[in-house]
CSV table of C-alpha atoms in Angstrom, one decimal:
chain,number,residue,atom,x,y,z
A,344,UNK,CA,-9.5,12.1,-36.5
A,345,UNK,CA,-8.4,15.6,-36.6
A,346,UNK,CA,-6.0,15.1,-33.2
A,347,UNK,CA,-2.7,15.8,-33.9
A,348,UNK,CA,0.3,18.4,-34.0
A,349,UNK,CA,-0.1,21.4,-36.8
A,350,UNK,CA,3.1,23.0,-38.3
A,351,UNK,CA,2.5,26.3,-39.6
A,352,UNK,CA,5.3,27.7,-41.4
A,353,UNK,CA,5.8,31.3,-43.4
A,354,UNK,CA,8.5,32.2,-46.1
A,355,UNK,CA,10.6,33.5,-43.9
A,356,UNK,CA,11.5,30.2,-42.2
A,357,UNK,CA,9.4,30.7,-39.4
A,358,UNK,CA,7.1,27.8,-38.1
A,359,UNK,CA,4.8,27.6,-35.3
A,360,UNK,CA,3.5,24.1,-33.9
A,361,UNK,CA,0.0,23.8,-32.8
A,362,UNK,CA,-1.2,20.8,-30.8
A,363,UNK,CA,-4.7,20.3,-31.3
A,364,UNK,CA,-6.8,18.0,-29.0
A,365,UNK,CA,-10.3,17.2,-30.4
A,366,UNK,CA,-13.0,14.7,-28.7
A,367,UNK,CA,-15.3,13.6,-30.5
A,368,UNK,CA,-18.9,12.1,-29.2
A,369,UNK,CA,-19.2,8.3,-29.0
A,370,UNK,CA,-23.1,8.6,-28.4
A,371,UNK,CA,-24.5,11.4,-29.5
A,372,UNK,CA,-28.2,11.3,-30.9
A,373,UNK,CA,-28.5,14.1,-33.8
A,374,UNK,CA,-32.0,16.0,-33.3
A,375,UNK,CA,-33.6,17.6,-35.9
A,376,UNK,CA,-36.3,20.1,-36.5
A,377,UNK,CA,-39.1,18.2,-36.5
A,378,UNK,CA,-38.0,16.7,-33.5
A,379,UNK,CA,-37.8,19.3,-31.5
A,380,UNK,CA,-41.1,20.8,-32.5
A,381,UNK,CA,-42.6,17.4,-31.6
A,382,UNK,CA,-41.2,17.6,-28.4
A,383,UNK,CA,-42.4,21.4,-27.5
A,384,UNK,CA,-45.9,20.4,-28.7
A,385,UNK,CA,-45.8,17.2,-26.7
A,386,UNK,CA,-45.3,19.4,-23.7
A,387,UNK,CA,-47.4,22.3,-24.3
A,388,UNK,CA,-50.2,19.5,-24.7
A,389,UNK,CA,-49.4,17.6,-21.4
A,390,UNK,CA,-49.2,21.4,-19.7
A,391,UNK,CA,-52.3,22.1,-20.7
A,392,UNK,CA,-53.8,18.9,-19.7
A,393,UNK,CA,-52.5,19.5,-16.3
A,394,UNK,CA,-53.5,22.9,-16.1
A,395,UNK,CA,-57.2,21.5,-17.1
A,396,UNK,CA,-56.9,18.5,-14.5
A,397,UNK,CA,-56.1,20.8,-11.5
A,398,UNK,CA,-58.9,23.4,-12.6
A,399,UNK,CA,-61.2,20.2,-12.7
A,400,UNK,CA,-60.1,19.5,-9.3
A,401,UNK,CA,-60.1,22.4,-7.6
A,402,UNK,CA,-63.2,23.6,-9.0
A,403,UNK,CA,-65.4,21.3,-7.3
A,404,UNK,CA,-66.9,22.5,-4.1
A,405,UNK,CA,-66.0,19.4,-1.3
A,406,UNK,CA,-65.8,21.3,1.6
A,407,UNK,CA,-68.5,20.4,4.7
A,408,UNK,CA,-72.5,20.9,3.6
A,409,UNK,CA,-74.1,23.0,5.7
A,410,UNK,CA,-76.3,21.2,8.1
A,411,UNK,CA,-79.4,22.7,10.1
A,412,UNK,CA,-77.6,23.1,13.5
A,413,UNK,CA,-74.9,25.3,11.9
A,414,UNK,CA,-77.3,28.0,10.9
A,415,UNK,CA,-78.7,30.9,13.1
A,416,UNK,CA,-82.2,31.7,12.7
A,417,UNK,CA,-82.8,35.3,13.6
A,418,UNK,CA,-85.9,36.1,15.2
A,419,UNK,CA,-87.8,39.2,14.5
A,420,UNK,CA,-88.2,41.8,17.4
A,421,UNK,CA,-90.2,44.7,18.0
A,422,UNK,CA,-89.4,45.7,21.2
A,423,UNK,CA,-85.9,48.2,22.0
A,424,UNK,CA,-83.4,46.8,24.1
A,425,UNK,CA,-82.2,48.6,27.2
């Protein structure tokens, strides 16, 4: 435990007191390389599976069908109109 008051003292008779105050971690959880890569890759893979899954889903055409009644048949005319 490194907590504690610090004399420093020179030749000349001179000292100094430091108080130092450290705090430690009670639970911290070391990570290591290979852990972090694991989790970028783990994300980059579930982006892309979204990114696939939304592309899937709005790429299909589920709007209304056309039905007969909503079409216009135009009917061919020869004479001018006036």
């Amino acid at each position: 435990d490194p907590r504690g008051t610090y004399n420093c003292s020179v030749k000349g008779g001179q000292s100094a007191a430091l108080q130092v105050h450290y705090r430690m971690c009670q639970n911290c959880i070391e990570v290591d390389a290979p852990t972090i890569s694991g989790i970028v890759v783990a994300d980059v893979v579930a982006t892309v599976f979204l990114a696939i899954a939304v592309y899937c889903i709005t790429g299909q055409d589920k709007g209304r069908k056309s039905r007969a009644s909503d079409r216009q048949n135009l009917i061919a005319n020869d004479q001018l109109y006036q």
